[in-house]
Structures are given as structure tokens and as C-alpha cells.
Amino acid sequence: MRGLWRRPTSQLREASWQGERFVARLRVVLIGLIFVIPLVAYINTMVLENRIGLLVASFGLLQAAVLVWALERRWFGEWIGFASGVMDVTLVTIPLVFFLLHRLPAPAANSRVIYPLYLIAILATSLRFDTRVCLVTGVAAMLQYTGIVAVALWQVRAGRELAGNYNYGTIELADQVGRLVLLGATTVLAAVIVRRSGQLLLLATKDLLTGLSNRGFFEVRLQEEAERGKRRQHPIAIAMIDLDHFKGFNDAHGHRVGDELLRVLAKKLREAFRTSDTVARYGGEEFVVVMPASSGSEALDRMERVRIAVELLSVALPDRPSAGGLTVSVGVAAWPEDGQTLDEVLVKADRRLYAAKQAGRNRVIGAEPPPPTAPAVARAR
């Protein structure tokens, strides 16, 4: 149970966003199906509770459609998961409030159709990869339902219940406590499902040696940033980083020490970039960074600082002084000036990395190297 209230990692945040979009679409489908229940009931029996259910379902369907439209344009930040989760349980609570306003406490507290929707709303949070959303949504459902039951019991005891036979029985406190316990258990279950599925997702998207994102996650992230960059019209920079003379280091000190060197470098790269940037191990001793909302010149300055910081690193060696003097070669390119697509920008960054190594290593190249000039004697001829 420890660690349930923890902000998700960059991999899980993106999965959470994708899950939010999926839930938004699913919400439209589910509310559309739920809409049929009060509609058919209202056609057969035009009683108050069916009219209330039809009204709330119509409002929920409209709200769900608007949310899908806004999410497709990424208009919201990380808080949207909390807001939409609370919105879902509030939509369940609204018809119960209508029952209380019409002095119908038994349908409000004993509804056999509306109450299970709380459980569906809580379980839907498990698709968002954020345990905090599960907990907030579950607590909101419990607090709101507790308020409904409290007002319903007060109406019954104060004799404010509207006379009539609605076949909802009497309100039993033990039954209501059981319903609250079920809400709490569903909340914990949803959070545990998210925690476990998040661990599996991290295993699938992380490089186990360095703890950075792996190449598969990077390629998915690259396409997502391409869509977002075109939509918002902000630049995107990519840097390809290669550790110089790594093979010689491995041969001299062994693969175990070489692995430690990669971990030290990965830690320095994580510290050097923003949470919105994606740092991944591209393969072997090669790393890649995607920097949204960064121009080529900004990325060039940042990578030059990284290059200098790497020179100051040291890695522990067995039975000898720590090794220092590590260097990296870096190629930087940016969209849109270096390519129409991010795949083209990635290729351009890789070419500049190769140019940096050809030029003597331990340098950052962010522009096309000039063509070689002919010697003065040749020009004179």
C-alpha cells in the first residue's frame, strides 16, 4: 500500500494522458448506453425518477462529448484526470440529489441502478495510470454518497418523506455502511491495479541498465511530440549523444565497469534535462534526447553545458583511482529548420553526431559542417 500517493514517472504520465483520452471516448459510449435505461423507462412509465435520470444522462452525454473534443486538442494539464474523475462521480450523485430535493429519500439511498455507477466510475480511473486519481475519485464518491445517505436519513426521521409507493424499501444504516465499505474497497483495488500495471509498463519502457527510457518508448514519444509540436507550432530539438572511446574503456577495465560508466552518464543526463524532455538510451553507448519547445540554438547551448559536465565526471574503478576525463560527442538538430518531420530531424542529428566524431570527438555540432576547402596551392592552380 505504500507509495500509492506518488506522482507518476514521465513514461506513466504519458500513459496516463493516453488513458485519459481513452476514458473520455469510453465515457461517451457508456453514458450513451446508460442513456437508454431512463429513456426506455420514461417511455414506459413517465414517473419523476425516470425523468430525472433522462435529464442527467442527457447532460452527462453532452459534457462527455465536449471533454473528448477538448482532450483531442490537449487543452488541459495533468489536473484533468482529477477533475474528470470527480466529475464522473458527481454525475452519479446529481440524480440522487434530485430525489432528495423532491423528498424521495428511499430512491436516493436505495437506488439499485444509480449506485453501481459509482463503482464503474472508480474502476474507470484504473485506466489512467495515476494512483492519485483513483484515490481522489474514490474519496469524492464516498464523501458525496455519505452526504446523500445523511440527508436521506434526516428526511425520513423528520417526517419530510413524500408519501407514495416507490418499492425502494426502508433505509437501513447497516446496508448503507456496507455500500460505503464497498466504495472504499473498489478505490483501493483500482489504485493497486494501477500500481501493478504501472510497474509492468515501466519494465516494458525502461532500459534496465541505465533506468532511462528505452528506444521503443522513445520512438513512440517522438511521434507524440511531432503531433503536439505541429498543433502548437513550437520548435522541437533532438540531440544524439555518443560516449567517446567506450570500446577501449570496456577493453581496459571490463564490461562491469563499463556498465557503471553508462549508469553514471545516464544519471548526469537525467539531472541535466527538464521533466518535459525525454532522455533515452538509443543503443550501446548512444543516447538521445527530445526537447519540446526548444530551438536549435537553445539545445546547442544546453548540450554544450552537458558536454562540459561530463568531462568533470568520474567512475569508480576496482583497486585503482577513479577514472575521469570522460567525453561525449553530440549532434543537435531541430524542427522545423532541419527537417519537415521529426524523423528527418533525427537523421540530421545523427549525421551531425558522426561529424562531431570525425572532427576529433568531445564536441557539439548543431549545424551542417562546411564543405572542405581545397588547399591554397590547388586553388592557385
Short mmCIF file of C-alpha atoms in Angstrom, two decimals:
data_model
loop_
_atom_site.label_atom_id
_atom_site.label_comp_id
_atom_site.label_asym_id
_atom_site.label_seq_id
_atom_site.Cartn_x
_atom_site.Cartn_y
_atom_site.Cartn_z
CA MET A 1 0.00 0.00 0.00
CA ARG A 2 2.99 2.29 0.34
CA GLY A 3 3.66 4.75 -2.43
CA LEU A 4 0.08 4.97 -3.74
CA TRP A 5 0.18 8.77 -3.48
CA ARG A 6 3.12 9.31 -5.81
CA ARG A 7 3.41 11.39 -8.97
CA PRO A 8 3.86 9.07 -11.97
CA THR A 9 7.11 8.98 -13.91
CA SER A 10 7.43 10.53 -17.38
CA GLN A 11 6.55 7.19 -19.00
CA LEU A 12 3.48 6.79 -16.80
CA ARG A 13 2.43 10.42 -17.25
CA GLU A 14 2.23 9.93 -21.00
CA ALA A 15 0.38 6.64 -20.48
CA SER A 16 -1.94 8.44 -18.06
CA TRP A 17 -2.68 11.08 -20.69
CA GLN A 18 -3.41 8.41 -23.29
CA GLY A 19 -5.58 6.64 -20.73
CA GLU A 20 -7.49 9.88 -20.09
CA ARG A 21 -8.24 10.20 -23.78
CA PHE A 22 -9.38 6.58 -23.90
CA VAL A 23 -11.60 7.05 -20.84
CA ALA A 24 -13.10 10.18 -22.42
CA ARG A 25 -14.13 8.23 -25.50
CA LEU A 26 -15.31 5.31 -23.38
CA ARG A 27 -17.34 7.73 -21.25
CA VAL A 28 -19.31 8.84 -24.29
CA VAL A 29 -20.11 5.22 -25.18
CA LEU A 30 -21.06 4.22 -21.62
CA ILE A 31 -23.23 7.27 -20.96
CA GLY A 32 -24.84 6.70 -24.35
CA LEU A 33 -25.72 3.15 -23.26
CA ILE A 34 -26.84 4.31 -19.81
CA PHE A 35 -28.97 6.96 -21.51
CA VAL A 36 -31.11 4.15 -22.94
CA ILE A 37 -32.14 2.95 -19.45
CA PRO A 38 -34.03 6.08 -18.30
CA LEU A 39 -35.25 6.68 -21.86
CA VAL A 40 -36.96 3.27 -22.10
CA ALA A 41 -38.19 3.55 -18.51
CA TYR A 42 -39.58 7.03 -19.16
CA ILE A 43 -41.40 5.86 -22.28
CA ASN A 44 -42.99 3.02 -20.33
CA THR A 45 -43.64 4.92 -17.11
CA MET A 46 -43.43 8.70 -17.04
CA VAL A 47 -42.61 8.96 -13.35
CA LEU A 48 -40.38 11.55 -11.72
CA GLU A 49 -37.30 9.38 -11.16
CA ASN A 50 -37.21 8.33 -14.84
CA ARG A 51 -37.49 11.95 -15.92
CA ILE A 52 -34.63 12.89 -13.60
CA GLY A 53 -32.47 10.06 -14.93
CA LEU A 54 -33.15 11.11 -18.53
CA LEU A 55 -32.23 14.72 -17.78
CA VAL A 56 -28.95 13.84 -16.01
CA ALA A 57 -27.94 11.32 -18.69
CA SER A 58 -28.51 13.94 -21.40
CA PHE A 59 -26.37 16.46 -19.54
CA GLY A 60 -23.63 13.87 -18.94
CA LEU A 61 -23.58 12.85 -22.59
CA LEU A 62 -23.15 16.45 -23.71
CA GLN A 63 -20.39 17.08 -21.14
CA ALA A 64 -18.58 13.88 -22.14
CA ALA A 65 -18.64 14.85 -25.82
CA VAL A 66 -17.22 18.31 -25.05
CA LEU A 67 -14.45 16.76 -22.94
CA VAL A 68 -13.43 14.40 -25.77
CA TRP A 69 -13.26 17.34 -28.16
CA ALA A 70 -11.06 19.35 -25.76
CA LEU A 71 -8.76 16.43 -24.88
CA GLU A 72 -8.04 15.74 -28.54
CA ARG A 73 -6.56 19.24 -28.63
CA ARG A 74 -4.61 18.75 -25.37
CA TRP A 75 -6.13 21.82 -23.80
CA PHE A 76 -5.68 20.54 -20.25
CA GLY A 77 -2.79 19.78 -17.96
CA GLU A 78 -2.11 16.95 -15.56
CA TRP A 79 -5.02 18.02 -13.32
CA ILE A 80 -7.63 16.90 -15.86
CA GLY A 81 -7.52 13.33 -14.52
CA PHE A 82 -8.58 14.50 -11.07
CA ALA A 83 -11.25 16.82 -12.46
CA SER A 84 -12.78 14.24 -14.79
CA GLY A 85 -12.77 11.55 -12.08
CA VAL A 86 -14.61 13.81 -9.65
CA MET A 87 -16.92 14.87 -12.49
CA ASP A 88 -17.85 11.23 -13.13
CA VAL A 89 -18.89 10.53 -9.54
CA THR A 90 -20.64 13.90 -9.32
CA LEU A 91 -22.75 12.96 -12.35
CA VAL A 92 -23.79 9.87 -10.41
CA THR A 93 -24.63 11.97 -7.35
CA ILE A 94 -26.73 14.56 -9.20
CA PRO A 95 -29.82 12.34 -9.75
CA LEU A 96 -29.67 11.29 -6.08
CA VAL A 97 -29.68 14.96 -5.11
CA PHE A 98 -32.75 15.48 -7.31
CA PHE A 99 -34.51 12.68 -5.45
CA LEU A 100 -33.76 14.38 -2.14
CA LEU A 101 -34.96 17.75 -3.45
CA HIS A 102 -38.25 16.07 -4.33
CA ARG A 103 -38.41 14.48 -0.86
CA LEU A 104 -37.75 10.95 -2.07
CA PRO A 105 -35.07 9.69 0.35
CA ALA A 106 -35.63 5.96 -0.28
CA PRO A 107 -34.84 6.12 -4.04
CA ALA A 108 -31.81 8.31 -3.22
CA ALA A 109 -30.32 5.89 -0.70
CA ASN A 110 -31.51 2.53 -2.07
CA SER A 111 -31.29 3.01 -5.83
CA ARG A 112 -30.31 -0.27 -7.47
CA VAL A 113 -29.46 1.33 -10.83
CA ILE A 114 -27.60 4.50 -9.89
CA TYR A 115 -25.38 3.27 -7.04
CA PRO A 116 -23.40 0.74 -9.19
CA LEU A 117 -22.38 3.66 -11.43
CA TYR A 118 -20.15 4.85 -8.58
CA LEU A 119 -18.25 1.56 -8.83
CA ILE A 120 -17.89 1.92 -12.61
CA ALA A 121 -16.61 5.50 -12.24
CA ILE A 122 -13.99 4.43 -9.68
CA LEU A 123 -12.84 1.40 -11.67
CA ALA A 124 -12.51 3.57 -14.79
CA THR A 125 -9.73 5.51 -13.03
CA SER A 126 -7.52 2.39 -13.26
CA LEU A 127 -7.13 3.17 -16.98
CA ARG A 128 -5.29 6.41 -16.20
CA PHE A 129 -2.02 5.06 -14.70
CA ASP A 130 -2.17 7.53 -11.80
CA THR A 131 -2.98 6.10 -8.38
CA ARG A 132 -3.70 9.60 -7.05
CA VAL A 133 -6.64 9.92 -9.46
CA CYS A 134 -8.01 6.61 -8.14
CA LEU A 135 -7.79 7.79 -4.54
CA VAL A 136 -9.25 11.25 -5.15
CA THR A 137 -12.14 9.85 -7.19
CA GLY A 138 -12.89 7.16 -4.62
CA VAL A 139 -12.80 9.58 -1.69
CA ALA A 140 -15.06 12.00 -3.60
CA ALA A 141 -17.55 9.19 -4.23
CA MET A 142 -17.56 8.15 -0.56
CA LEU A 143 -17.98 11.72 0.70
CA GLN A 144 -20.77 12.50 -1.73
CA TYR A 145 -22.63 9.27 -1.04
CA THR A 146 -22.22 9.79 2.72
CA GLY A 147 -23.88 13.19 2.31
CA ILE A 148 -26.74 11.64 0.33
CA VAL A 149 -27.37 8.99 2.97
CA ALA A 150 -27.15 11.51 5.82
CA VAL A 151 -29.76 13.80 4.24
CA ALA A 152 -31.98 10.82 3.33
CA LEU A 153 -31.95 9.54 6.93
CA TRP A 154 -32.72 13.05 8.21
CA GLN A 155 -35.70 13.38 5.85
CA VAL A 156 -37.11 10.04 6.99
CA ARG A 157 -36.68 10.80 10.69
CA ALA A 158 -38.03 14.34 10.30
CA GLY A 159 -41.11 13.05 8.51
CA ARG A 160 -40.30 15.01 5.35
CA GLU A 161 -40.62 11.99 3.04
CA LEU A 162 -43.16 12.40 0.25
CA ALA A 163 -45.98 9.88 0.57
CA GLY A 164 -46.17 7.25 -2.15
CA ASN A 165 -45.18 3.69 -3.01
CA TYR A 166 -41.89 3.54 -4.87
CA ASN A 167 -40.90 -0.01 -3.91
CA TYR A 168 -37.49 1.09 -2.61
CA GLY A 169 -37.95 -0.25 0.89
CA THR A 170 -36.68 1.35 4.07
CA ILE A 171 -33.25 2.88 4.58
CA GLU A 172 -31.16 0.58 6.74
CA LEU A 173 -27.99 2.09 8.22
CA ALA A 174 -26.13 -1.24 8.10
CA ASP A 175 -26.82 -1.54 4.36
CA GLN A 176 -25.54 1.98 3.73
CA VAL A 177 -22.36 1.34 5.72
CA GLY A 178 -21.83 -1.76 3.61
CA ARG A 179 -22.20 0.30 0.44
CA LEU A 180 -19.60 2.78 1.70
CA VAL A 181 -17.19 -0.04 2.53
CA LEU A 182 -17.68 -1.38 -0.99
CA LEU A 183 -16.79 2.04 -2.43
CA GLY A 184 -13.64 2.13 -0.31
CA ALA A 185 -12.63 -1.40 -1.33
CA THR A 186 -13.16 -0.57 -5.01
CA THR A 187 -10.99 2.53 -4.61
CA VAL A 188 -8.12 0.55 -3.11
CA LEU A 189 -8.49 -2.15 -5.76
CA ALA A 190 -8.33 0.42 -8.58
CA ALA A 191 -5.19 2.02 -7.06
CA VAL A 192 -3.47 -1.35 -6.65
CA ILE A 193 -4.32 -2.28 -10.26
CA VAL A 194 -2.75 0.99 -11.43
CA ARG A 195 0.32 0.43 -9.27
CA ARG A 196 0.85 -3.06 -10.64
CA SER A 197 0.14 -2.20 -14.27
CA GLY A 198 2.44 0.82 -13.93
CA GLN A 199 5.27 -1.43 -12.77
CA LEU A 200 4.75 -3.68 -15.79
CA LEU A 201 4.66 -0.68 -18.12
CA LEU A 202 7.93 0.65 -16.70
CA LEU A 203 9.57 -2.71 -17.27
CA ALA A 204 8.44 -2.53 -20.89
CA THR A 205 9.58 1.06 -21.48
CA LYS A 206 12.74 1.34 -19.36
CA ASP A 207 16.30 0.42 -20.14
CA LEU A 208 17.14 -1.89 -17.25
CA LEU A 209 20.83 -0.95 -17.11
CA THR A 210 20.57 2.84 -17.01
CA GLY A 211 16.98 3.41 -15.84
CA LEU A 212 16.37 5.72 -18.81
CA SER A 213 13.60 5.23 -21.35
CA ASN A 214 14.36 2.60 -23.96
CA ARG A 215 14.36 3.02 -27.71
CA GLY A 216 10.83 1.69 -28.15
CA PHE A 217 9.38 4.28 -25.77
CA PHE A 218 11.48 6.99 -27.39
CA GLU A 219 10.07 6.24 -30.84
CA VAL A 220 6.50 6.38 -29.53
CA ARG A 221 7.29 9.62 -27.72
CA LEU A 222 8.85 11.07 -30.86
CA GLN A 223 5.61 10.65 -32.80
CA GLU A 224 3.57 12.16 -29.96
CA GLU A 225 5.85 15.18 -29.78
CA ALA A 226 5.61 15.56 -33.55
CA GLU A 227 1.80 15.79 -33.34
CA ARG A 228 1.95 18.19 -30.40
CA GLY A 229 4.61 20.38 -32.00
CA LYS A 230 2.64 20.79 -35.23
CA ARG A 231 -0.54 21.53 -33.31
CA ARG A 232 1.05 24.15 -31.07
CA GLN A 233 3.64 25.36 -33.59
CA HIS A 234 6.54 25.26 -31.12
CA PRO A 235 10.05 24.07 -32.06
CA ILE A 236 11.40 20.68 -31.05
CA ALA A 237 15.10 19.86 -30.70
CA ILE A 238 16.77 16.45 -30.78
CA ALA A 239 20.28 15.61 -29.56
CA MET A 240 22.18 12.42 -30.29
CA ILE A 241 24.93 11.69 -27.73
CA ASP A 242 27.74 9.14 -28.02
CA LEU A 243 30.25 8.27 -25.33
CA ASP A 244 33.75 8.62 -26.80
CA HIS A 245 36.20 5.68 -26.81
CA PHE A 246 33.77 3.43 -24.92
CA LYS A 247 35.06 0.24 -26.54
CA GLY A 248 38.59 1.00 -25.41
CA PHE A 249 37.31 1.74 -21.90
CA ASN A 250 35.49 -1.61 -21.85
CA ASP A 251 38.57 -3.46 -23.08
CA ALA A 252 40.77 -1.80 -20.46
CA HIS A 253 38.51 -2.06 -17.42
CA GLY A 254 35.94 -4.76 -18.18
CA HIS A 255 32.26 -4.72 -19.00
CA ARG A 256 31.13 -4.41 -15.39
CA VAL A 257 32.97 -1.12 -15.00
CA GLY A 258 31.73 -0.09 -18.44
CA ASP A 259 28.15 -0.66 -17.27
CA GLU A 260 28.82 1.51 -14.25
CA LEU A 261 30.11 4.23 -16.55
CA LEU A 262 26.87 4.11 -18.56
CA ARG A 263 24.83 4.38 -15.35
CA VAL A 264 26.85 7.40 -14.19
CA LEU A 265 26.38 9.10 -17.55
CA ALA A 266 22.64 8.31 -17.56
CA LYS A 267 22.25 9.86 -14.10
CA LYS A 268 24.00 13.03 -15.26
CA LEU A 269 21.75 13.23 -18.33
CA ARG A 270 18.60 12.83 -16.21
CA GLU A 271 19.72 15.68 -13.97
CA ALA A 272 20.56 17.95 -16.91
CA PHE A 273 17.13 18.00 -18.56
CA ARG A 274 13.58 19.03 -17.76
CA THR A 275 10.80 16.61 -16.86
CA SER A 276 9.14 17.51 -20.17
CA ASP A 277 12.25 16.31 -22.06
CA THR A 278 12.66 12.64 -22.94
CA VAL A 279 16.08 11.09 -22.37
CA ALA A 280 16.52 7.57 -23.74
CA ARG A 281 19.24 5.03 -24.34
CA TYR A 282 19.27 4.59 -28.09
CA GLY A 283 21.63 1.62 -28.16
CA GLY A 284 25.02 0.64 -26.75
CA GLU A 285 26.78 3.81 -25.61
CA GLU A 286 24.48 6.09 -27.61
CA PHE A 287 21.76 8.25 -26.06
CA VAL A 288 19.07 10.53 -27.48
CA VAL A 289 17.16 13.49 -26.05
CA VAL A 290 13.94 15.08 -27.30
CA MET A 291 13.47 18.66 -26.08
CA PRO A 292 10.00 20.13 -26.77
CA ALA A 293 9.66 23.91 -27.07
CA SER A 294 13.43 24.26 -27.59
CA SER A 295 15.05 25.86 -30.61
CA GLY A 296 18.24 24.56 -32.18
CA SER A 297 20.34 27.31 -30.58
CA GLU A 298 18.85 26.68 -27.13
CA ALA A 299 19.51 22.97 -27.44
CA LEU A 300 23.04 23.64 -28.64
CA ASP A 301 23.81 25.75 -25.55
CA ARG A 302 22.29 23.13 -23.25
CA MET A 303 24.25 20.28 -24.84
CA GLU A 304 27.48 22.26 -24.58
CA ARG A 305 26.88 22.56 -20.82
CA VAL A 306 26.21 18.82 -20.69
CA ARG A 307 29.44 18.10 -22.58
CA ILE A 308 31.43 20.15 -20.05
CA ALA A 309 29.65 18.48 -17.11
CA VAL A 310 30.52 15.02 -18.45
CA GLU A 311 34.23 15.94 -18.51
CA LEU A 312 34.01 16.51 -14.76
CA LEU A 313 32.50 13.06 -14.09
CA SER A 314 34.44 10.17 -12.63
CA VAL A 315 33.62 6.48 -12.36
CA ALA A 316 34.87 4.19 -9.60
CA LEU A 317 37.35 1.52 -10.71
CA PRO A 318 38.20 -1.61 -8.74
CA ASP A 319 41.58 -1.46 -6.99
CA ARG A 320 42.65 1.77 -8.71
CA PRO A 321 41.87 5.50 -8.71
CA SER A 322 38.60 6.65 -10.24
CA ALA A 323 38.62 7.23 -13.98
CA GLY A 324 37.95 10.73 -15.23
CA GLY A 325 38.37 12.68 -18.42
CA LEU A 326 35.24 11.18 -19.98
CA THR A 327 33.99 12.89 -23.12
CA VAL A 328 30.96 12.76 -25.39
CA SER A 329 30.26 13.75 -28.96
CA VAL A 330 26.90 15.32 -29.68
CA GLY A 331 24.84 16.11 -32.76
CA VAL A 332 21.91 18.56 -32.46
CA ALA A 333 19.08 19.29 -34.90
CA ALA A 334 15.70 20.97 -34.55
CA TRP A 335 12.29 21.06 -36.16
CA PRO A 336 11.27 22.80 -38.37
CA GLU A 337 14.53 24.31 -39.61
CA ASP A 338 16.34 20.97 -40.01
CA GLY A 339 13.53 18.87 -41.46
CA GLN A 340 9.83 18.69 -42.21
CA THR A 341 9.34 15.72 -39.88
CA LEU A 342 10.99 14.67 -36.62
CA ASP A 343 12.28 11.53 -38.35
CA GLU A 344 14.21 13.78 -40.73
CA VAL A 345 15.45 15.84 -37.77
CA LEU A 346 16.62 12.65 -36.04
CA VAL A 347 18.57 11.62 -39.12
CA LYS A 348 20.13 15.10 -39.29
CA ALA A 349 21.15 14.93 -35.60
CA ASP A 350 22.72 11.51 -36.20
CA ARG A 351 24.73 12.88 -39.14
CA ARG A 352 25.98 15.75 -37.02
CA LEU A 353 26.97 13.29 -34.29
CA TYR A 354 29.04 11.42 -36.87
CA ALA A 355 30.56 14.72 -37.99
CA ALA A 356 31.49 15.53 -34.37
CA LYS A 357 33.31 12.21 -34.03
CA GLN A 358 35.05 12.68 -37.35
CA ALA A 359 36.15 16.17 -36.26
CA GLY A 360 38.01 14.80 -33.24
CA ARG A 361 35.26 13.96 -30.70
CA ASN A 362 34.44 15.82 -27.46
CA ARG A 363 32.37 18.47 -29.22
CA VAL A 364 28.81 19.51 -30.03
CA ILE A 365 27.79 20.18 -33.62
CA GLY A 366 24.47 21.86 -34.28
CA ALA A 367 24.88 22.94 -37.88
CA GLU A 368 25.99 21.37 -41.11
CA PRO A 369 29.80 21.34 -41.26
CA PRO A 370 31.13 23.48 -44.11
CA PRO A 371 32.48 21.59 -47.13
CA PRO A 372 36.25 21.08 -47.06
CA THR A 373 38.18 23.80 -48.86
CA ALA A 374 40.90 23.00 -51.35
CA PRO A 375 44.49 23.68 -50.30
CA ALA A 376 45.89 27.06 -51.29
CA VAL A 377 48.29 25.50 -53.82
CA ALA A 378 45.45 23.64 -55.51
CA ARG A 379 43.36 26.82 -55.65
CA ALA A 380 46.25 28.69 -57.26
CA ARG A 381 46.43 26.11 -60.00
#
